[in-house]
Amino acid sequence: MDKQQTQVDLANGMTLREALRHKDVVRNELIAGVTGFFAISYIIIVNPLILKDAGIPTDLSVFATIFSSVIGCLIMAFWANAPVILTPGMGVNAFFTYTIVVNMGLSWQEALGIAAVASFIYMLIAFTKISTILSEAIPESLKSGITAGIGLFLVEIGLEKAGLIVAGKSSLIVLGDLTKPTPLLALFGLVLSLILFIRKIKGNFFIAIIATSLLAFFLGVKDADTPTVDLARLGQYHKIVFQNDFSNWLTTPFILAAFSMTMILVFESMGLLQGLLPDQKKFKKTFEGSSVTTFLSSFLGTSPTVAAAESASGIESGGRTGIMALTAAVLFALSLIFVPLLAYVPSAAIAPVIIITGALMMAAIGNIKMADFSEWFPAFLIIVLIPFTNSISTGLAFGFVCYPIMKLALGKGKELPWPVYLLGVLFLLDLVFSAML
């Protein structure tokens, strides 16, 4: 085992204060924090664009996205001491906008009220023994399936950002135009990232992001959506803070939407943390911290926060403690001033890191007993449906509903603990209610 890997492994068991005393650990964590931040920095641009369709002003939504991310990362640093970045979640923001507001016809203020109720229930689960019972009841094959599914999801995101796959006319996905600069730049970044990674160069992903960004600058390659943030508008931010509307909380649409969002928040967060955390001893604290941030985000004027799957990029770069999250918090805060500079870090520079990270997470497939089809098929559903539906919660739902059915068909129903059946029923209800919304 090389010296760098030994330092990373030792950092797993360190408190935040102990980690700060070790220069090598701090250096690894800083690199991990910067890498993780750049991997998820697109959320500052994309989240407001999605919430715009719900009626939330884009420039004010940028502030809400940044503030909720800063608070979430600080909680991860000081409460959980975990290498996890919390930001408004992709998927849940689409549910917030397109299901609750656009399809159901509710206002964005009511959607914020639904988010507050769902995240409050999430907190009740996180701070009680229920979270531990549910977490420990998840079969190992499904845990591995969750990790691999999130990995494949990251690969899909990375390939899309690289322009290497695009929506096709005769099929869902086709190869992108390799004559365009973005895919070519991404391929350069991918080759460079792979070389640095397999040679175990310190700061490999960070170096690749910077090198590819510099090349993009000299070639004049920039992303189309360049954010504009006028700090003078910060004085108007109060217009979306504490705007939660609970007036219709006893109506059927409100209750069904709150139930579905609760399922998304609780089990997407649980699945992400099961798949991301290098040290599962930190799960409880991390889960609690995530629930608090989710609750606060609803009052800050944005869709709920979740653990960013892109945190895996920082973890693969050596992140093991809250210093990584603290670094990301500082960078999110600085982005208030330097958001336009993010345009000089194009998607093509970030995509290779996301692709490689996803590939590493997919190695969890090897932990699944494929010879036992009753173990493999539910995990398989999770692995393929997470990326194919662009929804972690949907992939989890099909896998968790299928698992007890397979075991009952084999006459092994009595071997399963009761929480497995409870999860199956809850996810089945979630699928039914989601179809009704």
XYZ file of C-alpha atoms in Angstrom:
437
model
C 0.000 0.000 0.000
C 1.478 3.372 -1.007
C 1.955 6.263 1.391
C -0.872 8.350 -0.091
C -3.415 5.536 0.293
C -2.261 4.931 3.862
C -2.891 8.599 4.710
C -6.339 8.436 3.170
C -7.239 5.298 5.141
C -6.007 6.834 8.392
C -8.081 9.957 7.768
C -11.237 7.792 7.846
C -11.009 7.448 11.609
C -9.924 11.013 12.389
C -12.069 13.684 13.951
C -12.153 17.029 12.174
C -9.764 18.513 14.739
C -7.315 15.612 14.382
C -7.427 15.851 10.588
C -6.596 19.558 10.713
C -3.352 18.731 12.528
C -2.024 16.596 9.666
C -0.708 18.610 6.733
C -0.839 15.686 4.305
C -4.461 14.933 5.220
C -5.432 18.591 4.892
C -3.783 18.776 1.465
C -5.663 15.680 0.271
C -8.942 17.036 1.644
C -8.482 20.459 0.042
C -7.847 18.865 -3.347
C -10.876 16.612 -2.818
C -13.056 19.587 -1.866
C -12.048 21.595 -4.930
C -12.547 18.576 -7.197
C -15.966 17.803 -5.716
C -17.035 21.449 -5.946
C -16.136 21.759 -9.615
C -17.883 18.453 -10.343
C -21.163 19.767 -8.873
C -20.729 23.495 -9.621
C -23.140 23.227 -12.560
C -25.960 23.078 -9.994
C -25.538 26.829 -9.417
C -26.622 27.350 -13.022
C -28.966 24.430 -13.675
C -31.082 24.489 -10.500
C -32.293 28.092 -11.000
C -33.090 27.337 -14.661
C -35.333 24.431 -13.588
C -36.989 26.387 -10.758
C -37.622 29.239 -13.201
C -40.319 27.050 -14.765
C -41.988 26.913 -11.346
C -42.088 30.721 -11.225
C -39.136 31.390 -8.894
C -37.015 34.307 -10.230
C -33.768 32.912 -11.643
C -31.362 35.435 -10.121
C -32.898 35.063 -6.655
C -32.868 31.289 -7.044
C -29.103 31.447 -7.616
C -28.740 32.972 -4.141
C -30.984 30.280 -2.632
C -28.980 27.517 -4.332
C -25.673 28.901 -3.068
C -26.856 29.629 0.486
C -28.458 26.203 0.958
C -25.295 24.536 -0.380
C -23.052 26.538 1.961
C -25.186 25.665 4.981
C -25.398 21.995 3.961
C -21.651 21.656 3.486
C -20.936 23.377 6.805
C -23.286 20.952 8.573
C -21.535 18.027 6.857
C -18.172 19.437 8.006
C -18.893 20.257 11.640
C -21.796 17.951 12.539
C -21.075 14.803 10.520
C -17.358 15.236 9.677
C -18.205 13.593 6.365
C -16.819 14.097 2.831
C -20.255 14.850 1.404
C -21.439 17.907 -0.508
C -25.085 18.881 -0.042
C -26.830 20.878 -2.771
C -30.358 21.167 -4.193
C -30.865 17.788 -5.825
C -31.315 17.086 -9.497
C -34.443 14.989 -9.879
C -36.138 16.316 -6.787
C -36.017 19.820 -8.306
C -37.698 18.409 -11.424
C -40.362 16.753 -9.223
C -40.797 20.093 -7.414
C -41.209 22.049 -10.667
C -42.778 19.795 -13.258
C -44.899 17.472 -11.100
C -46.084 19.698 -8.253
C -46.235 23.087 -9.972
C -46.651 22.465 -13.715
C -48.680 19.221 -13.746
C -50.643 19.604 -10.501
C -51.152 23.349 -10.906
C -49.972 24.298 -7.409
C -47.993 27.486 -6.771
C -44.277 27.463 -6.042
C -45.121 28.724 -2.561
C -47.287 25.630 -1.993
C -44.476 23.474 -3.388
C -42.159 24.989 -0.779
C -44.763 24.154 1.867
C -44.865 20.543 0.633
C -41.057 20.430 0.739
C -41.083 21.698 4.339
C -43.593 19.045 5.455
C -41.725 16.241 3.661
C -38.361 17.310 5.060
C -39.821 17.598 8.583
C -40.933 13.954 8.346
C -37.459 13.159 6.994
C -35.960 14.772 10.112
C -38.215 12.748 12.409
C -36.981 9.556 10.739
C -33.334 10.659 10.710
C -33.169 11.552 14.408
C -34.869 8.376 15.644
C -34.018 4.685 15.549
C -36.164 4.327 12.440
C -33.254 5.408 10.230
C -30.967 2.757 11.719
C -33.622 0.029 11.453
C -34.311 0.841 7.789
C -30.629 1.200 6.925
C -29.628 -2.100 8.536
C -32.552 -3.920 6.917
C -31.460 -3.129 3.365
C -30.007 -6.335 1.845
C -26.334 -6.190 0.858
C -27.145 -6.938 -2.788
C -29.423 -3.902 -2.952
C -26.818 -1.716 -1.258
C -24.295 -2.753 -3.898
C -26.927 -2.209 -6.583
C -27.530 1.314 -5.295
C -23.810 2.126 -5.448
C -23.482 0.691 -8.963
C -26.707 2.379 -10.115
C -25.540 5.775 -8.919
C -22.230 5.067 -10.641
C -23.948 4.319 -13.964
C -26.056 7.453 -13.466
C -22.861 9.482 -13.091
C -21.435 7.900 -16.238
C -24.573 8.925 -18.143
C -24.355 12.490 -16.774
C -20.672 12.681 -17.665
C -21.185 11.410 -21.210
C -24.009 13.905 -21.742
C -21.928 16.799 -20.417
C -19.082 15.714 -22.680
C -21.381 15.719 -25.699
C -20.357 12.113 -26.341
C -23.989 10.983 -26.210
C -27.007 12.983 -27.363
C -30.716 12.345 -27.864
C -31.325 10.574 -31.159
C -34.167 10.786 -33.674
C -34.544 7.070 -34.307
C -33.254 5.916 -30.899
C -33.064 7.334 -27.401
C -29.298 7.903 -27.428
C -26.747 8.220 -30.218
C -23.080 9.114 -30.418
C -22.421 12.846 -30.356
C -20.746 14.784 -33.164
C -17.030 14.092 -32.728
C -16.161 16.939 -35.092
C -17.365 19.487 -32.536
C -14.896 20.990 -30.047
C -16.741 19.980 -26.842
C -16.593 16.178 -27.369
C -12.991 16.386 -28.580
C -12.011 18.472 -25.564
C -13.789 16.006 -23.261
C -11.922 13.085 -24.855
C -8.633 14.906 -24.257
C -9.639 15.448 -20.626
C -10.695 11.805 -20.273
C -7.359 10.485 -21.575
C -5.410 12.904 -19.364
C -7.538 12.042 -16.302
C -7.078 8.309 -16.878
C -3.303 8.632 -17.239
C -2.975 10.734 -14.086
C -5.356 8.449 -12.175
C -3.749 5.105 -13.004
C -0.313 6.567 -12.305
C -1.657 7.721 -8.898
C -0.558 11.332 -9.333
C -1.640 13.476 -6.373
C -4.501 15.765 -7.284
C -5.041 13.842 -10.520
C -8.639 14.897 -11.154
C -8.019 18.511 -10.147
C -4.990 18.752 -12.434
C -7.030 17.326 -15.314
C -9.881 19.803 -14.749
C -7.489 22.776 -14.724
C -5.505 21.582 -17.756
C -8.653 20.922 -19.799
C -10.156 24.268 -18.748
C -7.005 26.113 -19.839
C -7.080 24.345 -23.191
C -10.764 25.252 -23.555
C -9.947 28.897 -22.820
C -7.277 29.076 -25.505
C -9.562 27.305 -27.989
C -12.479 29.578 -27.141
C -14.733 26.762 -25.946
C -17.396 27.916 -23.457
C -20.736 26.557 -22.277
C -23.800 28.230 -23.725
C -25.443 29.032 -20.367
C -23.274 31.639 -18.672
C -24.811 32.704 -15.349
C -25.218 36.340 -14.425
C -25.469 37.301 -10.780
C -25.956 40.882 -9.702
C -25.138 41.162 -5.987
C -27.304 44.279 -5.894
C -30.273 41.916 -6.276
C -29.406 40.337 -2.942
C -31.610 42.988 -1.363
C -34.579 41.403 -3.147
C -33.780 37.892 -1.930
C -36.312 38.191 0.889
C -39.070 37.835 -1.724
C -38.542 34.052 -1.891
C -37.522 33.430 1.757
C -40.134 31.973 4.162
C -42.748 31.991 1.394
C -43.981 28.475 2.236
C -47.755 28.139 1.798
C -49.424 25.570 4.093
C -52.994 26.781 3.588
C -54.059 23.653 1.657
C -52.174 21.105 3.765
C -55.272 18.926 4.314
C -56.125 18.594 0.621
C -55.499 15.347 -1.280
C -53.003 16.833 -3.792
C -50.920 18.330 -0.980
C -50.861 15.066 1.007
C -50.019 12.863 -2.007
C -47.255 15.220 -3.146
C -45.824 15.394 0.400
C -45.818 11.578 0.661
C -44.003 11.157 -2.664
C -41.469 13.852 -1.824
C -40.859 12.266 1.590
C -40.081 8.941 -0.093
C -37.714 10.670 -2.516
C -35.890 12.581 0.228
C -35.585 9.744 2.749
C -34.635 6.894 0.454
C -32.704 8.798 -2.180
C -30.593 10.281 0.623
C -30.244 6.898 2.311
C -29.258 5.254 -0.961
C -26.777 7.984 -1.850
C -25.091 7.913 1.550
C -24.961 4.105 1.554
C -23.255 4.319 -1.821
C -20.969 7.286 -1.160
C -19.634 7.167 2.391
C -16.206 5.488 2.707
C -16.899 5.019 6.429
C -20.454 3.813 7.087
C -20.009 4.636 10.794
C -20.694 8.215 9.772
C -24.041 7.327 8.186
C -26.264 8.300 11.130
C -24.752 11.755 11.647
C -24.633 12.399 7.904
C -28.253 11.329 7.472
C -29.286 13.628 10.323
C -27.327 16.558 8.907
C -28.810 15.997 5.478
C -32.349 16.088 6.888
C -31.724 19.385 8.706
C -30.315 20.998 5.572
C -33.259 19.744 3.540
C -35.680 21.308 6.022
C -33.831 24.637 6.039
C -33.589 24.762 2.241
C -37.374 24.834 1.912
C -37.449 28.118 3.834
C -34.533 29.542 1.843
C -36.583 29.439 -1.351
C -35.258 26.426 -3.209
C -36.143 22.800 -3.848
C -34.783 20.312 -1.273
C -31.101 19.532 -0.900
C -29.638 16.036 -1.098
C -26.161 14.552 -1.002
C -24.622 15.259 -4.400
C -23.661 12.074 -6.237
C -20.724 14.107 -7.566
C -19.298 14.037 -4.030
C -17.849 10.723 -5.188
C -15.377 12.669 -7.349
C -13.947 14.295 -4.244
C -13.989 11.026 -2.314
C -12.074 9.290 -5.091
C -9.564 12.167 -4.881
C -8.911 11.315 -1.229
C -11.702 13.059 0.679
C -12.461 11.305 3.945
C -13.336 14.021 6.485
C -15.424 17.152 6.849
C -12.533 19.277 5.555
C -13.614 18.323 2.049
C -17.145 19.589 2.750
C -15.761 22.718 4.443
C -13.656 23.471 1.354
C -16.723 23.104 -0.855
C -18.680 25.430 1.480
C -16.024 28.135 1.114
C -16.010 27.761 -2.681
C -19.813 27.951 -2.839
C -19.670 31.151 -0.761
C -16.996 32.636 -3.039
C -19.066 31.736 -6.070
C -21.442 34.557 -5.096
C -18.771 36.890 -6.419
C -17.068 34.653 -8.949
C -20.008 32.813 -10.545
C -19.145 34.179 -14.040
C -15.701 32.591 -13.717
C -17.352 29.151 -13.600
C -18.013 29.638 -17.300
C -14.274 29.131 -17.815
C -14.614 25.609 -16.382
C -16.713 24.050 -19.146
C -18.706 20.852 -18.890
C -16.105 19.164 -21.085
C -13.526 19.643 -18.313
C -15.771 18.249 -15.594
C -17.278 15.353 -17.546
C -14.182 13.076 -17.579
C -13.936 13.145 -13.779
C -17.624 12.270 -13.442
C -17.280 9.399 -15.935
C -14.267 7.850 -14.187
C -15.879 8.257 -10.756
C -19.012 6.513 -12.016
C -16.945 3.654 -13.420
C -15.223 3.189 -10.060
C -18.568 3.068 -8.253
C -19.886 0.482 -10.707
C -17.255 -1.951 -9.424
C -19.755 -2.636 -6.607
C -21.515 -4.999 -9.034
C -18.804 -7.507 -8.142
C -20.220 -7.729 -4.594
C -23.588 -9.010 -5.804
C -24.206 -12.774 -5.866
C -25.191 -13.005 -9.528
C -25.574 -16.795 -9.310
C -28.631 -16.148 -7.105
C -31.100 -14.523 -9.494
C -33.366 -13.482 -6.615
C -30.490 -11.308 -5.367
C -29.195 -10.170 -8.756
C -32.423 -9.177 -10.559
C -33.728 -6.629 -7.974
C -30.239 -5.104 -7.874
C -30.173 -5.139 -11.672
C -33.432 -3.168 -11.779
C -31.924 -0.522 -9.506
C -28.739 -0.345 -11.588
C -30.463 0.163 -14.938
C -33.552 2.158 -13.923
C -31.686 4.868 -11.993
C -29.975 6.169 -15.168
C -32.726 5.163 -17.611
C -35.406 7.071 -15.666
C -33.067 9.832 -14.463
C -34.446 9.165 -10.989
C -32.641 7.497 -8.107
C -35.891 7.091 -6.176
C -37.621 5.337 -9.105
C -34.767 2.864 -9.463
C -34.885 2.165 -5.732
C -38.660 1.692 -5.847
C -38.582 -1.042 -8.492
C -35.695 -2.864 -6.809
C -37.230 -2.767 -3.333
C -40.655 -3.882 -4.571
C -39.147 -6.708 -6.609
C -36.876 -8.093 -3.847
C -39.530 -9.461 -1.429
C -41.624 -10.741 -4.373
C -38.655 -12.808 -5.588
C -38.005 -14.198 -2.117
C -41.660 -15.074 -1.561
C -41.723 -16.872 -4.911
C -38.829 -19.030 -3.691
C -40.529 -19.775 -0.378
C -37.925 -17.744 1.505
C -40.307 -15.055 2.729
C -39.790 -15.948 6.401
C -36.064 -15.229 6.094
C -36.676 -11.535 5.442
C -36.942 -9.036 8.319
C -40.204 -7.082 8.483
C -38.633 -3.725 7.443
C -37.924 -5.223 3.994
C -41.651 -5.796 3.503
C -42.421 -2.329 4.877
C -40.009 -0.769 2.400
C -41.554 -2.770 -0.430
C -45.064 -1.585 0.465
C -43.971 2.043 0.876
C -42.165 2.067 -2.458
C -45.165 0.425 -4.142
C -47.418 3.150 -2.744
C -44.905 5.739 -3.939
C -45.088 4.360 -7.480
C -48.890 4.363 -7.372
C -49.150 7.894 -5.979
C -46.526 9.208 -8.398
C -48.579 7.840 -11.283
C -51.647 9.614 -9.885
C -50.006 13.026 -9.511
